[in-house]
Amino acid sequence: PARRAFLRGGASLGALTFLTGCDIIDSDAAEGALRRISRFNDRAQAWLFNPNKLAPTYPESAITRPFPFNGHYPESEAPEIAAEGYELEVGGLIDNKESWTLDRLYALPQESQITRLICVEGWSAIGSWQGVQLSEFLKRLGADTRAKYVWFQCAEGYSNTIDMASALHPQSQLTFKFDNQILPRKYGFPMKCRIPTKLGFKNPKYITAMHVTNKDLGGYWEDRGYNWFSVL
Ligand SMILES: Nc1nc2c(c(=O)[nH]1)N[C@H]1C(S)=C(S)[C@@H](COP(=O)(O)O)O[C@H]1N2
Ligand SMILES: [Mo]
C-alpha cells in the first residue's frame, strides 16, 4: 500500500519513513531522501504525461478579475522591459539563430486560451492569454524537436527548463497578450510562456532568451528543490 500511495504522487509521512528508513522530522538524510523521491516523481510524471490530454478551458465569464500577480518579489519590483530595442535571443539546437524583435513576434499566427494557472503557494486563477503556439514557434526556428529540453531565461534572473513533450503540447503558448491586451508588466511584458499543463512556476515571464538543449539547465525554483516536472 505504501508503494501505491507513493505512485499516486503523495507519500504519507509513515510511508516515507517506511520507504526511506529515516525519520522525516530529522536531518539531512530525510532531505536527501525527499529529493530522491522528488526526482523519482519527476521521472514517473514524465512517463505518465499524455501529450494529447488537454488542460480544461473556460468561458470568458470565468476569468478571475483582477488576475493575481506573483513573483519571488513584490509587484513594484517586477522587471520593466522597454519594447524598443527588445529582442528575444534564440539558441541551441535550432537552425535559425536570428533574434526576434517584437514586431516580428507579433506578426506570428496567434491563438487564444482561457485556462487556469495553479500556483504551488495554494491559489489558482483563470486567465485569458493570446500568443503563438510554442510548437509553431519551434518549427519556425528549425528546432531539433528530438532534443530533450527547452530552456527559458528571464530578465530578472528567473529561469525554467521544460521537457520537449510539454513544449510541443498543443496548449503550450509563447504569450504576448493577456485578455486581448498587450501583456502588462505585472504578467510578464513583453512575453511569457503559458503552459497550462504545468504549475505556475513552470510558466516563465519576462523572457529574454530561449534555447533548445539536451542539457537540463534547471530553473529558479527547480534549483531550490521543487519538482522539476510539475505537471498538473
Ligand atoms: N520571470 C518570472 N517568471 C515567473 C515567476 C517569477 O518570479 N519570475 N513566478 C512564477 C510563479 S511562481 C507563478 S505562480 C506565475 C505567476 O504568474 P502571474 O503573475 O501572471 O499570476 O509566474 C511564474 N513565472
Ligand atoms: Mo507560483
Short mmCIF file of C-alpha atoms and ligand atoms in Angstrom, two decimals:
data_model
loop_
_atom_site.label_atom_id
_atom_site.label_comp_id
_atom_site.label_asym_id
_atom_site.label_seq_id
_atom_site.Cartn_x
_atom_site.Cartn_y
_atom_site.Cartn_z
CA PRO A 1 0.00 0.00 0.00
CA ALA A 2 2.83 2.41 0.74
CA ARG A 3 4.09 1.84 -2.75
CA ARG A 4 0.68 2.52 -4.28
CA ALA A 5 0.27 5.75 -2.31
CA PHE A 6 3.73 6.69 -3.48
CA LEU A 7 2.87 6.08 -7.12
CA ARG A 8 -0.22 8.25 -6.82
CA GLY A 9 2.26 11.04 -6.19
CA GLY A 10 1.69 11.61 -2.50
CA ALA A 11 3.51 9.57 0.09
CA SER A 12 2.38 9.88 3.70
CA LEU A 13 4.90 10.58 6.44
CA GLY A 14 4.58 6.96 7.56
CA ALA A 15 5.14 5.67 4.05
CA LEU A 16 8.14 7.95 3.65
CA THR A 17 9.66 6.68 6.87
CA PHE A 18 8.93 3.15 5.72
CA LEU A 19 10.47 3.70 2.29
CA THR A 20 13.48 5.70 3.33
CA GLY A 21 14.21 4.23 6.72
CA CYS A 22 14.72 7.66 8.20
CA ASP A 23 12.69 9.84 10.49
CA ILE A 24 11.18 12.60 8.41
CA ILE A 25 11.43 15.38 11.00
CA ASP A 26 15.07 14.60 11.40
CA SER A 27 18.04 15.58 9.39
CA ASP A 28 19.78 15.94 6.11
CA ALA A 29 19.11 12.25 5.43
CA ALA A 30 15.39 13.00 5.19
CA GLU A 31 16.07 16.00 2.98
CA GLY A 32 18.21 13.86 0.67
CA ALA A 33 15.57 11.12 0.57
CA LEU A 34 12.87 13.64 -0.27
CA ARG A 35 14.94 15.00 -3.12
CA ARG A 36 15.48 11.50 -4.48
CA ILE A 37 11.75 10.78 -4.24
CA SER A 38 11.04 14.07 -5.93
CA ARG A 39 13.33 13.09 -8.78
CA PHE A 40 11.60 9.71 -8.94
CA ASN A 41 8.26 11.51 -9.16
CA ASP A 42 9.61 13.67 -11.98
CA ARG A 43 10.55 10.58 -13.96
CA ALA A 44 7.23 8.87 -13.24
CA GLN A 45 5.36 12.00 -14.25
CA ALA A 46 7.33 12.31 -17.46
CA TRP A 47 6.37 8.74 -18.33
CA LEU A 48 2.72 9.34 -17.44
CA PHE A 49 2.48 12.66 -19.29
CA ASN A 50 -0.03 12.37 -22.10
CA PRO A 51 0.88 14.90 -24.80
CA ASN A 52 -2.67 14.81 -26.17
CA LYS A 53 -4.52 15.43 -22.94
CA LEU A 54 -5.77 19.00 -22.83
CA ALA A 55 -6.00 21.24 -19.77
CA PRO A 56 -9.59 22.39 -19.11
CA THR A 57 -10.71 25.60 -20.81
CA TYR A 58 -13.29 28.09 -19.51
CA PRO A 59 -15.74 30.73 -20.75
CA GLU A 60 -14.90 34.47 -20.63
CA SER A 61 -17.25 34.85 -17.66
CA ALA A 62 -14.98 32.61 -15.57
CA ILE A 63 -11.90 34.87 -15.90
CA THR A 64 -10.54 35.92 -12.49
CA ARG A 65 -10.55 39.71 -12.20
CA PRO A 66 -8.28 41.16 -11.12
CA PHE A 67 -5.92 38.39 -12.08
CA PRO A 68 -3.21 37.97 -9.39
CA PHE A 69 0.44 38.91 -9.81
CA ASN A 70 3.04 36.53 -8.45
CA GLY A 71 6.83 36.52 -8.31
CA HIS A 72 9.54 35.98 -5.74
CA TYR A 73 9.43 39.77 -5.10
CA PRO A 74 6.67 42.40 -4.81
CA GLU A 75 4.91 43.64 -7.95
CA SER A 76 6.64 47.05 -7.68
CA GLU A 77 9.96 45.28 -8.30
CA ALA A 78 8.83 43.41 -11.43
CA PRO A 79 11.19 43.90 -14.39
CA GLU A 80 10.41 46.86 -16.63
CA ILE A 81 11.37 45.97 -20.18
CA ALA A 82 11.27 48.57 -22.95
CA ALA A 83 9.52 47.43 -26.13
CA GLU A 84 12.00 49.41 -28.17
CA GLY A 85 15.24 47.53 -28.51
CA TYR A 86 13.82 44.32 -27.07
CA GLU A 87 14.95 41.17 -28.85
CA LEU A 88 14.28 37.57 -27.95
CA GLU A 89 17.54 35.66 -28.18
CA VAL A 90 17.16 32.13 -29.52
CA GLY A 91 19.85 29.48 -29.47
CA GLY A 92 20.93 25.90 -29.01
CA LEU A 93 19.76 23.12 -31.32
CA ILE A 94 17.97 25.31 -33.89
CA ASP A 95 18.69 26.29 -37.49
CA ASN A 96 17.63 29.96 -37.39
CA LYS A 97 19.52 31.81 -34.68
CA GLU A 98 18.48 35.32 -35.63
CA SER A 99 16.97 37.20 -32.65
CA TRP A 100 13.29 38.17 -32.73
CA THR A 101 12.08 41.77 -32.40
CA LEU A 102 8.58 42.34 -31.02
CA ASP A 103 7.28 43.35 -34.46
CA ARG A 104 8.36 40.02 -35.89
CA LEU A 105 6.94 38.11 -32.91
CA TYR A 106 3.59 39.94 -33.10
CA ALA A 107 3.32 39.03 -36.80
CA LEU A 108 3.24 35.30 -35.96
CA PRO A 109 -0.13 33.49 -36.12
CA GLN A 110 -1.81 33.80 -32.73
CA GLU A 111 -4.36 31.77 -30.86
CA SER A 112 -6.25 32.30 -27.63
CA GLN A 113 -6.82 30.25 -24.49
CA ILE A 114 -8.80 30.69 -21.27
CA THR A 115 -7.18 28.33 -18.77
CA ARG A 116 -6.37 28.06 -15.08
CA LEU A 117 -3.00 28.96 -13.60
CA ILE A 118 -2.29 26.96 -10.44
CA CYS A 119 0.41 28.13 -8.04
CA VAL A 120 2.08 25.82 -5.53
CA GLU A 121 1.51 28.51 -2.94
CA GLY A 122 -2.11 27.40 -2.82
CA TRP A 123 -4.08 29.67 -5.12
CA SER A 124 -5.32 29.40 -8.68
CA ALA A 125 -6.87 31.84 -11.14
CA ILE A 126 -8.43 31.65 -14.59
CA GLY A 127 -6.87 33.90 -17.21
CA SER A 128 -7.11 34.67 -20.91
CA TRP A 129 -3.89 34.52 -22.90
CA GLN A 130 -3.06 35.10 -26.57
CA GLY A 131 0.11 34.20 -28.44
CA VAL A 132 1.77 31.79 -30.83
CA GLN A 133 1.76 28.06 -30.18
CA LEU A 134 5.19 27.19 -28.82
CA SER A 135 5.33 24.19 -31.19
CA GLU A 136 4.71 26.51 -34.16
CA PHE A 137 7.46 28.87 -32.97
CA LEU A 138 9.87 25.96 -32.52
CA LYS A 139 9.05 24.88 -36.07
CA ARG A 140 9.92 28.33 -37.40
CA LEU A 141 13.23 28.21 -35.54
CA GLY A 142 14.01 24.92 -37.24
CA ALA A 143 14.37 23.41 -33.78
CA ASP A 144 15.54 19.85 -33.32
CA THR A 145 12.41 18.61 -31.55
CA ARG A 146 14.19 15.35 -30.66
CA ALA A 147 16.18 17.42 -28.17
CA LYS A 148 15.18 16.89 -24.56
CA TYR A 149 14.54 20.40 -23.28
CA VAL A 150 13.61 23.99 -23.92
CA TRP A 151 15.29 26.44 -21.55
CA PHE A 152 13.99 29.94 -20.83
CA GLN A 153 15.97 32.82 -19.37
CA CYS A 154 14.07 35.75 -17.83
CA ALA A 155 15.07 39.38 -17.40
CA GLU A 156 15.46 39.30 -13.60
CA GLY A 157 17.44 36.04 -13.47
CA TYR A 158 14.47 33.69 -13.19
CA SER A 159 14.68 30.63 -15.48
CA ASN A 160 12.94 27.36 -16.35
CA THR A 161 13.79 24.18 -18.21
CA ILE A 162 10.78 22.47 -19.85
CA ASP A 163 10.75 18.93 -21.30
CA MET A 164 10.26 18.86 -25.08
CA ALA A 165 6.97 16.87 -24.92
CA SER A 166 5.44 19.63 -22.80
CA ALA A 167 6.89 22.33 -25.03
CA LEU A 168 5.23 20.67 -28.04
CA HIS A 169 1.89 20.24 -26.23
CA PRO A 170 -0.84 21.98 -28.31
CA GLN A 171 -1.76 24.36 -25.45
CA SER A 172 1.79 25.49 -24.71
CA GLN A 173 1.97 29.08 -25.88
CA LEU A 174 4.50 31.87 -26.27
CA THR A 175 2.22 34.56 -24.91
CA PHE A 176 2.10 38.23 -25.96
CA LYS A 177 -1.28 39.29 -24.59
CA PHE A 178 -3.46 38.97 -21.52
CA ASP A 179 -7.21 39.38 -22.06
CA ASN A 180 -6.54 40.54 -25.65
CA GLN A 181 -4.36 43.46 -24.46
CA ILE A 182 -0.57 43.63 -24.78
CA LEU A 183 0.78 41.71 -21.77
CA PRO A 184 1.04 44.20 -18.87
CA ARG A 185 4.33 44.47 -16.98
CA LYS A 186 2.97 42.51 -13.99
CA TYR A 187 2.11 39.49 -16.16
CA GLY A 188 5.46 39.37 -17.91
CA PHE A 189 5.86 42.02 -20.65
CA PRO A 190 6.93 41.57 -23.31
CA MET A 191 6.47 37.83 -23.25
CA LYS A 192 5.75 34.84 -21.09
CA CYS A 193 5.36 31.16 -21.79
CA ARG A 194 1.96 29.79 -20.85
CA ILE A 195 1.97 26.06 -20.12
CA PRO A 196 -1.47 25.21 -18.71
CA THR A 197 -0.49 21.56 -18.13
CA LYS A 198 2.11 22.69 -15.58
CA LEU A 199 2.19 24.54 -12.27
CA GLY A 200 2.53 28.32 -12.31
CA PHE A 201 6.25 28.40 -11.55
CA LYS A 202 6.86 26.49 -14.83
CA ASN A 203 5.35 29.47 -16.74
CA PRO A 204 8.27 31.92 -17.15
CA LYS A 205 7.54 35.65 -17.54
CA TYR A 206 9.83 38.46 -18.86
CA ILE A 207 11.52 36.00 -21.24
CA THR A 208 14.71 37.25 -22.83
CA ALA A 209 16.20 34.03 -24.22
CA MET A 210 15.09 30.59 -25.27
CA HIS A 211 17.41 27.67 -26.02
CA VAL A 212 16.76 24.15 -27.29
CA THR A 213 19.08 21.81 -25.45
CA ASN A 214 19.86 18.27 -24.33
CA LYS A 215 21.22 19.58 -21.05
CA ASP A 216 18.96 20.17 -18.06
CA LEU A 217 19.82 23.74 -17.13
CA GLY A 218 17.46 23.73 -14.15
CA GLY A 219 15.46 26.73 -13.07
CA TYR A 220 14.84 29.17 -10.24
CA TRP A 221 12.50 27.03 -8.10
CA GLU A 222 13.70 23.68 -9.50
CA ASP A 223 17.18 24.51 -8.18
CA ARG A 224 15.55 25.14 -4.79
CA GLY A 225 14.01 21.67 -4.65
CA TYR A 226 10.59 21.96 -6.31
CA ASN A 227 9.51 19.04 -8.50
CA TRP A 228 11.12 19.51 -11.88
CA PHE A 229 8.27 18.11 -13.98
CA SER A 230 5.42 19.74 -12.01
CA VAL A 231 2.62 18.51 -14.24
CA LEU A 232 -0.95 19.05 -13.06
N1 LIG B 1 10.29 35.66 -14.62
C1 LIG B 1 9.49 35.12 -13.69
N2 LIG B 1 8.52 34.29 -14.10
C2 LIG B 1 7.69 33.72 -13.18
C3 LIG B 1 7.84 33.96 -11.79
C4 LIG B 1 8.90 34.85 -11.40
O1 LIG B 1 9.12 35.13 -10.20
N3 LIG B 1 9.69 35.40 -12.39
N4 LIG B 1 6.99 33.37 -10.88
C5 LIG B 1 6.26 32.18 -11.33
C6 LIG B 1 5.17 31.80 -10.45
S1 LIG B 1 5.57 31.01 -9.02
C7 LIG B 1 3.85 31.97 -10.82
S2 LIG B 1 2.59 31.35 -9.87
C8 LIG B 1 3.47 32.70 -12.05
C9 LIG B 1 2.54 33.88 -11.72
O2 LIG B 1 2.10 34.49 -12.89
P1 LIG B 1 1.15 35.77 -12.83
O3 LIG B 1 1.94 36.89 -12.19
O4 LIG B 1 0.79 36.06 -14.23
O5 LIG B 1 -0.03 35.39 -11.98
O6 LIG B 1 4.60 33.19 -12.74
C10 LIG B 1 5.72 32.33 -12.75
N5 LIG B 1 6.71 32.90 -13.64
MO MO B 2 3.69 30.06 -8.30
#
